[in-house]
mmCIF file of C-alpha atoms in Angstrom:
data_model
loop_
_atom_site.group_PDB
_atom_site.id
_atom_site.type_symbol
_atom_site.label_atom_id
_atom_site.label_comp_id
_atom_site.label_asym_id
_atom_site.label_seq_id
_atom_site.Cartn_x
_atom_site.Cartn_y
_atom_site.Cartn_z
ATOM 1 C CA MET A 1 29.935 59.259 90.508
ATOM 2 C CA ALA A 2 30.655 61.334 93.611
ATOM 3 C CA ARG A 3 29.905 65.049 93.350
ATOM 4 C CA LEU A 4 32.672 67.506 94.305
ATOM 5 C CA GLY A 5 31.869 69.830 97.141
ATOM 6 C CA ASP A 6 32.780 73.503 97.342
ATOM 7 C CA ASP A 7 35.888 72.726 99.401
ATOM 8 C CA ASP A 8 37.001 70.141 96.821
ATOM 9 C CA VAL A 9 36.507 72.619 93.956
ATOM 10 C CA ARG A 10 38.556 75.263 95.772
ATOM 11 C CA SER A 11 41.271 72.677 96.433
ATOM 12 C CA VAL A 12 41.440 71.674 92.756
ATOM 13 C CA ARG A 13 41.526 75.308 91.651
ATOM 14 C CA ALA A 14 44.321 76.088 94.148
ATOM 15 C CA SER A 15 46.328 73.085 92.985
ATOM 16 C CA THR A 16 45.861 74.065 89.336
ATOM 17 C CA PHE A 17 46.935 77.652 90.081
ATOM 18 C CA ALA A 18 50.004 76.404 91.955
ATOM 19 C CA VAL A 19 51.017 74.206 89.026
ATOM 20 C CA ARG A 20 50.567 77.066 86.553
ATOM 21 C CA LEU A 21 52.544 79.432 88.801
ATOM 22 C CA THR A 22 55.354 76.874 89.125
ATOM 23 C CA VAL A 23 55.508 76.480 85.340
ATOM 24 C CA LEU A 24 55.627 80.242 84.843
ATOM 25 C CA LEU A 25 58.370 80.670 87.453
ATOM 26 C CA LEU A 26 60.449 77.873 85.943
ATOM 27 C CA ALA A 27 60.065 79.425 82.494
ATOM 28 C CA ALA A 28 61.069 82.838 83.834
ATOM 29 C CA CYS A 29 64.127 81.381 85.563
ATOM 30 C CA ALA A 30 65.140 79.510 82.431
ATOM 31 C CA GLU A 31 64.823 82.703 80.397
ATOM 32 C CA ALA A 32 66.861 84.695 82.949
ATOM 33 C CA GLU A 33 69.627 82.061 82.925
ATOM 34 C CA ASP A 34 69.653 81.728 79.148
ATOM 35 C CA PRO A 35 72.789 83.494 77.839
ATOM 36 C CA ALA A 36 71.008 84.042 74.530
ATOM 37 C CA ALA A 37 68.069 85.882 76.138
ATOM 38 C CA ALA A 38 67.663 89.363 74.718
ATOM 39 C CA PRO A 39 68.906 92.186 76.971
ATOM 40 C CA VAL A 40 66.313 94.548 78.379
ATOM 41 C CA THR A 41 66.151 98.244 77.568
ATOM 42 C CA GLY A 42 64.767 100.155 80.520
ATOM 43 C CA ALA A 43 64.822 103.479 82.292
ATOM 44 C CA LEU A 44 67.559 104.098 84.853
ATOM 45 C CA GLU A 45 65.119 103.718 87.776
ATOM 46 C CA GLU A 46 64.021 100.327 86.409
ATOM 47 C CA VAL A 47 67.588 99.013 86.554
ATOM 48 C CA PHE A 48 69.014 100.789 89.613
ATOM 49 C CA ALA A 49 67.695 101.880 92.995
ATOM 50 C CA ILE A 50 69.036 105.092 94.518
ATOM 51 C CA GLU A 51 70.655 104.092 97.806
ATOM 52 C CA ALA A 52 71.568 107.673 98.713
ATOM 53 C CA VAL A 53 72.523 111.030 97.231
ATOM 54 C CA LEU A 54 75.717 112.506 98.693
ATOM 55 C CA GLN A 55 76.597 116.173 98.612
ATOM 56 C CA LEU A 56 80.349 116.580 98.908
ATOM 57 C CA GLY A 57 81.449 119.027 101.561
ATOM 58 C CA GLU A 58 83.787 121.840 100.561
ATOM 59 C CA ASP A 59 86.229 124.179 102.227
ATOM 60 C CA PRO A 60 85.252 127.665 100.961
ATOM 61 C CA ALA A 61 88.955 128.558 100.815
ATOM 62 C CA ASP A 62 89.792 125.389 98.863
ATOM 63 C CA SER A 63 86.838 124.627 96.603
ATOM 64 C CA ILE A 64 86.657 121.949 93.912
ATOM 65 C CA ALA A 65 87.233 123.185 90.353
ATOM 66 C CA GLU A 66 85.698 120.060 88.797
ATOM 67 C CA ILE A 67 85.508 116.455 89.935
ATOM 68 C CA GLY A 68 87.922 114.214 88.081
ATOM 69 C CA SER A 69 89.059 110.861 89.484
ATOM 70 C CA PHE A 70 87.014 108.994 92.066
ATOM 71 C CA ALA A 71 87.577 105.844 94.145
ATOM 72 C CA GLU A 72 85.411 104.036 96.664
ATOM 73 C CA ARG A 73 87.412 103.105 99.788
ATOM 74 C CA ARG A 74 87.427 99.646 101.339
ATOM 75 C CA GLY A 75 86.647 100.888 104.822
ATOM 76 C CA GLY A 76 83.949 103.298 103.659
ATOM 77 C CA GLY A 77 84.213 106.771 102.274
ATOM 78 C CA TYR A 78 85.715 108.089 99.065
ATOM 79 C CA VAL A 79 88.730 109.815 97.608
ATOM 80 C CA VAL A 80 88.404 112.395 94.824
ATOM 81 C CA GLY A 81 90.972 113.957 92.500
ATOM 82 C CA ASP A 82 90.329 117.432 91.127
ATOM 83 C CA LEU A 83 90.158 117.505 87.333
ATOM 84 C CA PHE A 84 91.980 120.840 87.026
ATOM 85 C CA LEU A 85 93.622 121.556 90.377
ATOM 86 C CA PRO A 86 96.481 119.455 91.826
ATOM 87 C CA ARG A 87 94.347 118.458 94.838
ATOM 88 C CA VAL A 88 93.289 115.138 96.339
ATOM 89 C CA ARG A 89 90.421 115.119 98.837
ATOM 90 C CA SER A 90 89.021 112.387 101.068
ATOM 91 C CA TYR A 91 85.436 112.125 102.315
ATOM 92 C CA ASP A 92 83.588 109.960 104.784
ATOM 93 C CA GLU A 93 80.632 107.758 103.889
ATOM 94 C CA GLU A 94 78.225 110.698 104.171
ATOM 95 C CA GLY A 95 80.276 112.988 101.927
ATOM 96 C CA ARG A 96 81.844 115.081 104.694
ATOM 97 C CA LEU A 97 85.289 116.456 103.849
ATOM 98 C CA GLU A 98 88.032 114.802 105.907
ATOM 99 C CA ALA A 99 91.361 115.863 104.373
ATOM 100 C CA ALA A 100 92.924 117.529 101.336
ATOM 101 C CA PHE A 101 96.430 117.406 99.926
ATOM 102 C CA GLY A 102 98.472 118.620 96.954
ATOM 103 C CA ARG A 103 99.955 121.602 95.192
ATOM 104 C CA PHE A 104 101.158 122.361 91.684
ATOM 105 C CA GLY A 105 104.822 121.846 90.844
ATOM 106 C CA ASP A 106 107.616 119.492 89.828
ATOM 107 C CA GLY A 107 108.994 118.816 93.289
ATOM 108 C CA PRO A 108 108.396 115.854 95.594
ATOM 109 C CA PHE A 109 104.698 115.324 96.361
ATOM 110 C CA GLU A 110 103.669 117.997 93.882
ATOM 111 C CA PHE A 111 101.403 117.384 90.883
ATOM 112 C CA ARG A 112 100.975 118.706 87.384
ATOM 113 C CA ARG A 113 97.628 117.025 86.860
ATOM 114 C CA ILE A 114 95.880 114.168 88.637
ATOM 115 C CA ASN A 115 94.825 111.568 86.070
ATOM 116 C CA ALA A 116 93.741 108.687 88.316
ATOM 117 C CA LEU A 117 93.478 107.510 91.917
ATOM 118 C CA ALA A 118 93.533 104.051 93.467
ATOM 119 C CA GLU A 119 93.533 102.576 96.958
ATOM 120 C CA THR A 120 96.051 99.815 97.643
ATOM 121 C CA SER A 121 95.376 96.695 99.713
ATOM 122 C CA SER A 122 97.063 98.458 102.657
ATOM 123 C CA GLU A 123 94.573 101.366 102.211
ATOM 124 C CA ASP A 124 97.199 103.837 100.999
ATOM 125 C CA ILE A 125 96.183 106.169 98.168
ATOM 126 C CA VAL A 126 98.060 106.116 94.850
ATOM 127 C CA VAL A 127 97.949 109.279 92.720
ATOM 128 C CA VAL A 128 98.720 108.982 88.990
ATOM 129 C CA ASP A 129 100.282 112.036 87.338
ATOM 130 C CA LEU A 130 100.479 111.512 83.568
ATOM 131 C CA LEU A 131 102.564 114.617 82.857
ATOM 132 C CA ARG A 132 105.180 113.586 85.420
ATOM 133 C CA ALA A 133 104.968 109.814 84.741
ATOM 134 C CA ARG A 134 104.874 109.557 88.516
ATOM 135 C CA LEU A 135 103.072 107.492 91.127
ATOM 136 C CA THR A 136 102.689 109.271 94.459
ATOM 137 C CA PHE A 137 101.745 107.260 97.534
ATOM 138 C CA LEU A 138 99.794 108.873 100.379
ATOM 139 C CA THR A 139 98.402 107.446 103.603
ATOM 140 C CA GLY A 140 94.679 107.025 104.044
ATOM 141 C CA SER A 141 94.650 110.427 105.758
ATOM 142 C CA LEU A 142 96.528 111.896 102.729
ATOM 143 C CA ALA A 143 99.914 112.289 104.388
ATOM 144 C CA PRO A 144 102.854 111.853 101.939
ATOM 145 C CA VAL A 145 104.666 108.494 101.961
ATOM 146 C CA THR A 146 106.794 108.095 98.833
ATOM 147 C CA PHE A 147 106.784 108.575 95.060
ATOM 148 C CA GLU A 148 108.202 106.800 92.026
ATOM 149 C CA THR A 149 108.780 107.930 88.438
ATOM 150 C CA LEU A 150 108.293 105.206 85.839
ATOM 151 C CA PRO A 151 109.678 104.984 82.273
ATOM 152 C CA GLY A 152 106.493 105.542 80.343
ATOM 153 C CA ALA A 153 103.224 107.440 80.069
ATOM 154 C CA LEU A 154 100.969 106.617 83.044
ATOM 155 C CA TYR A 155 97.218 106.783 82.437
ATOM 156 C CA ASP A 156 95.401 104.749 85.083
ATOM 157 C CA ALA A 157 95.813 102.527 88.145
ATOM 158 C CA ARG A 158 93.648 99.863 89.778
ATOM 159 C CA PRO A 159 94.201 97.639 92.816
ATOM 160 C CA LEU A 160 94.580 93.982 91.792
ATOM 161 C CA GLY A 161 94.818 91.734 94.834
ATOM 162 C CA PRO A 162 97.863 92.874 96.822
ATOM 163 C CA ASP A 163 99.355 94.490 93.701
ATOM 164 C CA LEU A 164 98.712 97.455 91.447
ATOM 165 C CA LEU A 165 97.511 97.294 87.844
ATOM 166 C CA LEU A 166 98.822 100.182 85.747
ATOM 167 C CA ARG A 167 97.661 101.273 82.319
ATOM 168 C CA MET A 168 100.915 102.581 80.958
ATOM 169 C CA MET A 169 102.507 103.114 77.565
ATOM 170 C CA ALA A 170 106.048 101.962 78.235
ATOM 171 C CA ALA A 171 107.316 101.640 74.651
ATOM 172 C CA ALA A 172 109.627 104.068 72.892
ATOM 173 C CA PRO A 173 107.847 106.704 70.762
ATOM 174 C CA GLU A 174 108.993 105.135 67.491
ATOM 175 C CA ASP A 175 107.464 101.801 68.533
ATOM 176 C CA ARG A 176 104.101 103.364 69.337
ATOM 177 C CA LEU A 177 103.519 104.456 65.740
ATOM 178 C CA ARG A 178 103.639 101.043 64.064
ATOM 179 C CA GLY A 179 103.777 98.580 66.931
ATOM 180 C CA HIS A 180 101.240 97.232 69.427
ATOM 181 C CA PRO A 181 102.885 97.594 72.831
ATOM 182 C CA ALA A 182 101.279 96.138 75.956
ATOM 183 C CA LEU A 183 99.097 98.558 77.883
ATOM 184 C CA LEU A 184 98.528 96.762 81.209
ATOM 185 C CA HIS A 185 101.265 96.064 83.729
ATOM 186 C CA ARG A 186 100.809 94.328 87.073
ATOM 187 C CA MET A 187 103.332 95.547 89.648
ATOM 188 C CA THR A 188 104.005 94.685 93.257
ATOM 189 C CA VAL A 189 103.486 97.239 96.019
ATOM 190 C CA PRO A 190 105.500 98.968 97.369
ATOM 191 C CA GLU A 191 108.498 97.614 95.399
ATOM 192 C CA LEU A 192 106.877 98.269 91.970
ATOM 193 C CA GLU A 193 108.427 95.142 90.506
ATOM 194 C CA LEU A 194 106.832 93.933 87.280
ATOM 195 C CA VAL A 195 104.746 90.750 87.593
ATOM 196 C CA TRP A 196 103.359 90.630 84.047
ATOM 197 C CA SER A 197 102.424 92.770 81.062
ATOM 198 C CA SER A 198 99.332 92.090 78.974
ATOM 199 C CA TYR A 199 96.830 93.420 76.418
ATOM 200 C CA GLU A 200 98.291 94.966 73.309
ATOM 201 C CA ARG A 201 96.640 97.850 71.540
ATOM 202 C CA PRO A 202 94.414 96.368 68.803
ATOM 203 C CA PHE A 203 95.580 98.986 66.274
ATOM 204 C CA SER A 204 98.401 101.442 65.785
ATOM 205 C CA ASP A 205 98.169 105.128 64.917
ATOM 206 C CA PHE A 206 99.726 104.270 61.571
ATOM 207 C CA GLU A 207 96.975 101.756 60.767
ATOM 208 C CA ARG A 208 94.112 103.893 62.074
ATOM 209 C CA PRO A 209 94.765 107.619 61.582
ATOM 210 C CA TYR A 210 92.810 109.725 64.120
ATOM 211 C CA TRP A 211 91.766 106.684 66.155
ATOM 212 C CA GLY A 212 94.586 107.263 68.623
ATOM 213 C CA ALA A 213 93.055 110.607 69.579
ATOM 214 C CA PHE A 214 89.556 109.142 69.961
ATOM 215 C CA ALA A 215 90.306 105.788 71.592
ATOM 216 C CA ARG A 216 89.645 105.199 75.279
ATOM 217 C CA PHE A 217 90.991 102.076 76.984
ATOM 218 C CA PRO A 218 88.764 101.681 80.038
ATOM 219 C CA VAL A 219 89.818 99.115 82.654
ATOM 220 C CA ALA A 220 88.006 97.431 85.541
ATOM 221 C CA VAL A 221 89.081 94.823 88.074
ATOM 222 C CA GLY A 222 86.546 92.367 89.459
ATOM 223 C CA GLY A 223 87.843 89.675 91.793
ATOM 224 C CA ASP A 224 91.048 88.340 90.228
ATOM 225 C CA SER A 225 89.977 89.221 86.667
ATOM 226 C CA THR A 226 90.751 92.337 84.653
ATOM 227 C CA PHE A 227 88.407 93.709 81.997
ATOM 228 C CA VAL A 228 89.699 96.032 79.271
ATOM 229 C CA MET A 229 88.679 97.148 75.794
ATOM 230 C CA SER A 230 89.293 99.719 73.151
ATOM 231 C CA GLY A 231 86.346 102.022 73.640
ATOM 232 C CA LEU A 232 85.943 102.242 69.865
ATOM 233 C CA GLU A 233 85.445 98.512 69.291
ATOM 234 C CA TYR A 234 83.879 95.536 71.037
ATOM 235 C CA PRO A 235 84.425 93.081 72.694
ATOM 236 C CA VAL A 236 85.743 93.450 76.245
ATOM 237 C CA THR A 237 88.849 91.334 76.842
ATOM 238 C CA ILE A 238 89.013 89.303 80.063
ATOM 239 C CA ILE A 239 92.478 88.824 81.566
ATOM 240 C CA GLY A 240 93.133 86.222 84.252
ATOM 241 C CA ASP A 241 95.134 86.567 87.439
ATOM 242 C CA ALA A 242 98.386 85.522 85.745
ATOM 243 C CA GLY A 243 98.010 87.932 82.815
ATOM 244 C CA GLU A 244 96.624 85.412 80.324
ATOM 245 C CA ILE A 245 93.723 86.212 77.994
ATOM 246 C CA ALA A 246 90.803 84.251 79.452
ATOM 247 C CA GLY A 247 88.063 85.237 77.002
ATOM 248 C CA THR A 248 85.877 88.082 75.832
ATOM 249 C CA LEU A 249 82.390 89.437 76.471
ATOM 250 C CA GLY A 250 80.122 92.159 75.185
ATOM 251 C CA THR A 251 78.289 93.045 72.004
ATOM 252 C CA PRO A 252 77.166 96.479 70.854
ATOM 253 C CA SER A 253 73.491 97.327 70.825
ATOM 254 C CA ALA A 254 71.839 98.075 67.489
ATOM 255 C CA SER A 255 71.976 101.791 68.292
ATOM 256 C CA PHE A 256 75.769 101.872 68.834
ATOM 257 C CA ARG A 257 77.429 103.973 66.106
ATOM 258 C CA PRO A 258 80.980 102.717 65.387
ATOM 259 C CA ILE A 259 83.639 105.092 64.123
ATOM 260 C CA PRO A 260 84.597 104.646 60.447
ATOM 261 C CA VAL A 261 88.186 104.126 59.337
ATOM 262 C CA LEU A 262 89.389 107.569 58.280
ATOM 263 C CA GLU A 263 91.958 108.524 55.700
ATOM 264 C CA LEU A 264 94.992 110.506 56.772
ATOM 265 C CA GLY A 265 94.244 114.192 56.214
ATOM 266 C CA ALA A 266 90.494 113.619 56.183
ATOM 267 C CA PHE A 267 89.728 116.914 57.900
ATOM 268 C CA ALA A 268 92.336 119.027 56.142
ATOM 269 C CA ASN A 269 89.790 119.859 53.442
ATOM 270 C CA PRO A 270 86.258 119.822 54.940
ATOM 271 C CA ALA A 271 84.642 120.480 51.565
ATOM 272 C CA ALA A 272 86.231 117.347 50.084
ATOM 273 C CA TYR A 273 85.448 115.075 53.044
ATOM 274 C CA GLY A 274 82.005 116.504 53.669
ATOM 275 C CA THR A 275 82.350 117.447 57.323
ATOM 276 C CA THR A 276 84.529 119.249 59.839
ATOM 277 C CA LEU A 277 86.072 117.589 62.874
ATOM 278 C CA GLY A 278 83.625 119.348 65.176
ATOM 279 C CA GLU A 279 80.646 118.089 63.193
ATOM 280 C CA PHE A 280 82.124 114.596 63.008
ATOM 281 C CA LEU A 281 82.712 114.160 66.749
ATOM 282 C CA GLY A 282 79.066 113.710 67.661
ATOM 283 C CA THR A 283 78.373 111.102 64.967
ATOM 284 C CA PHE A 284 79.868 108.026 66.660
ATOM 285 C CA ASP A 285 79.882 106.337 70.071
ATOM 286 C CA VAL A 286 82.611 105.195 72.454
ATOM 287 C CA ILE A 287 82.711 103.160 75.650
ATOM 288 C CA ASP A 288 84.326 105.544 78.121
ATOM 289 C CA ARG A 289 84.223 103.457 81.311
ATOM 290 C CA ILE A 290 84.058 99.872 82.523
ATOM 291 C CA ASP A 291 83.128 99.419 86.195
ATOM 292 C CA ALA A 292 82.742 96.288 88.303
ATOM 293 C CA VAL A 293 79.647 96.620 90.485
ATOM 294 C CA GLY A 294 79.149 93.544 92.655
ATOM 295 C CA ARG A 295 78.932 90.518 90.369
ATOM 296 C CA HIS A 296 78.142 92.744 87.399
ATOM 297 C CA LEU A 297 80.045 94.778 84.842
ATOM 298 C CA VAL A 298 78.710 98.185 83.785
ATOM 299 C CA LEU A 299 79.827 99.789 80.527
ATOM 300 C CA THR A 300 79.321 103.535 80.121
ATOM 301 C CA ARG A 301 78.589 104.634 76.600
ATOM 302 C CA ALA A 302 79.469 108.173 75.539
ATOM 303 C CA ARG A 303 79.842 110.506 72.614
ATOM 304 C CA PHE A 304 82.308 113.292 71.993
ATOM 305 C CA ASP A 305 81.158 116.823 72.683
ATOM 306 C CA PRO A 306 80.903 118.566 69.282
ATOM 307 C CA GLY A 307 81.289 121.872 71.108
ATOM 308 C CA ARG A 308 84.874 120.908 72.006
ATOM 309 C CA PRO A 309 86.384 120.101 68.591
ATOM 310 C CA MET A 310 90.024 120.446 69.685
ATOM 311 C CA PRO A 311 92.046 118.225 72.051
ATOM 312 C CA PRO A 312 91.680 117.542 74.872
ATOM 313 C CA PHE A 313 88.349 116.181 73.736
ATOM 314 C CA ARG A 314 85.463 115.976 76.173
ATOM 315 C CA VAL A 315 83.135 112.983 76.335
ATOM 316 C CA LEU A 316 79.494 113.128 77.375
ATOM 317 C CA HIS A 317 78.067 110.045 79.087
ATOM 318 C CA THR A 318 74.817 108.928 77.488
ATOM 319 C CA SER A 319 73.785 105.390 78.509
ATOM 320 C CA LEU A 320 74.739 102.145 80.262
ATOM 321 C CA GLU A 321 75.082 98.452 79.487
ATOM 322 C CA VAL A 322 74.998 95.844 82.276
ATOM 323 C CA TYR A 323 76.552 92.349 82.084
ATOM 324 C CA ASP A 324 76.866 89.440 84.454
ATOM 325 C CA ARG A 325 80.640 89.370 84.597
ATOM 326 C CA HIS A 326 80.755 85.659 85.491
ATOM 327 C CA THR A 327 78.645 84.407 82.589
ATOM 328 C CA GLY A 328 79.111 87.266 80.119
ATOM 329 C CA THR A 329 75.333 87.607 79.679
ATOM 330 C CA LYS A 330 74.174 91.090 78.736
ATOM 331 C CA LEU A 331 71.257 91.958 81.012
ATOM 332 C CA TYR A 332 70.518 95.568 80.038
ATOM 333 C CA GLU A 333 71.454 97.910 77.209
ATOM 334 C CA ASP A 334 70.711 101.496 76.175
ATOM 335 C CA VAL A 335 69.826 102.512 79.742
ATOM 336 C CA PRO A 336 69.747 106.324 79.404
ATOM 337 C CA LEU A 337 71.633 108.602 81.776
ATOM 338 C CA PRO A 338 70.369 112.036 82.842
ATOM 339 C CA ASP A 339 71.675 114.908 80.739
ATOM 340 C CA GLY A 340 74.801 116.442 82.263
ATOM 341 C CA SER A 341 75.550 113.480 84.525
ATOM 342 C CA ARG A 342 78.783 111.467 84.597
ATOM 343 C CA VAL A 343 79.620 108.000 85.887
ATOM 344 C CA LEU A 344 82.443 108.241 88.431
ATOM 345 C CA GLY A 345 83.149 104.632 89.363
ATOM 346 C CA GLY A 346 81.984 101.325 90.755
ATOM 347 C CA GLY A 347 82.517 99.016 93.690
ATOM 348 C CA ARG A 348 79.693 98.200 96.064
ATOM 349 C CA PHE A 349 77.578 100.718 94.106
ATOM 350 C CA LEU A 350 77.691 102.603 90.836
ATOM 351 C CA TYR A 351 78.443 106.271 91.546
ATOM 352 C CA LEU A 352 76.837 108.898 89.318
ATOM 353 C CA LEU A 353 77.732 112.592 89.484
ATOM 354 C CA LEU A 354 74.393 114.276 88.839
ATOM 355 C CA ASP A 355 75.793 117.522 87.399
ATOM 356 C CA ARG A 356 79.329 117.294 86.110
ATOM 357 C CA ASP A 357 79.807 121.031 85.585
ATOM 358 C CA PHE A 358 78.321 122.909 88.521
ATOM 359 C CA PRO A 359 78.248 122.661 92.319
ATOM 360 C CA PRO A 360 76.841 121.571 94.656
ATOM 361 C CA TRP A 361 78.606 118.313 93.777
ATOM 362 C CA GLN A 362 75.971 115.636 94.267
ATOM 363 C CA ILE A 363 76.727 111.944 93.781
ATOM 364 C CA ALA A 364 74.011 109.285 93.554
ATOM 365 C CA LYS A 365 74.845 105.817 94.926
ATOM 366 C CA LEU A 366 73.050 103.444 92.576
ATOM 367 C CA ARG A 367 72.350 99.846 93.581
ATOM 368 C CA LEU A 368 71.681 97.333 90.818
ATOM 369 C CA LEU A 369 68.274 95.784 91.386
ATOM 370 C CA THR A 370 69.604 92.458 90.058
ATOM 371 C CA GLU A 371 71.952 92.348 93.092
ATOM 372 C CA ASP A 372 68.926 91.862 95.371
#
């Protein structure tokens, strides 16, 4: 029998190592593609890379009270709505202030409060004013174009192809109590003609006392699909381009604390119910945001601030969940956020305001490592 030389032994060992490596890689790929694979819990830096940290420029004579709405622009840069002041500001890709617009009032191109911002397919800026039930259209340089008052309570807006997706309560007040009116309305731009309405509230205020005050209905648009949920309950509903329900995704982690069904008048007598509203607020979780980031969907988990026990309630962002929005696979859960930070929005990156309460206003651009 022929004896193997040193070169032959090294060749056999290399071949054996290659086979083992191939088996391991195939197993890893199969596990990654398996929808039933358990999601990973990791630190923020294990899930995202920091692409950059922007510090928003400010005019000393026109400073930001607190950052509210935020939108990434198609051509680069950002637009920001002040949470308390009736001001819209635009910034370039590096965070330099470019323009500002807005004043308080009830007249044309005046705002009571800016609730949401969106950029249309023509790169105009849409400002949502809940208290006025008004959409105000500005150019990309924040010059006024037109405005429209709609018959309902306007909460949010998102670009959807060439159109605009509005989260709006259009029903009469008496219908809101017991009924389940549609929340999402696709409208053409600039005509604002209705294309379709979809997604009914999963509960009424009559059926779930208190839930109406606690519920968030976050919305995201990814491609031609819309993702929406009641922030109090899973799953996320997927709506197709024509307004049809296309499916669902999402499951809560084991640490998610759902809100109980409360009896009407539960907090009228704290001694009888065992807790006050302020104490109760921090005992359950909500999903406050859904953001499309590349091919992924990021859910922002939050809790109510027990130090703010009266409306308007304040939510504190606590952790993230990450899904592949095409397969519905949950990739990560319980990814903790830094204390005092707040997720602002998605797009090419996930944008995280590092300190929500105090300037300088610094925003981290987070890139999902799974996008690489």
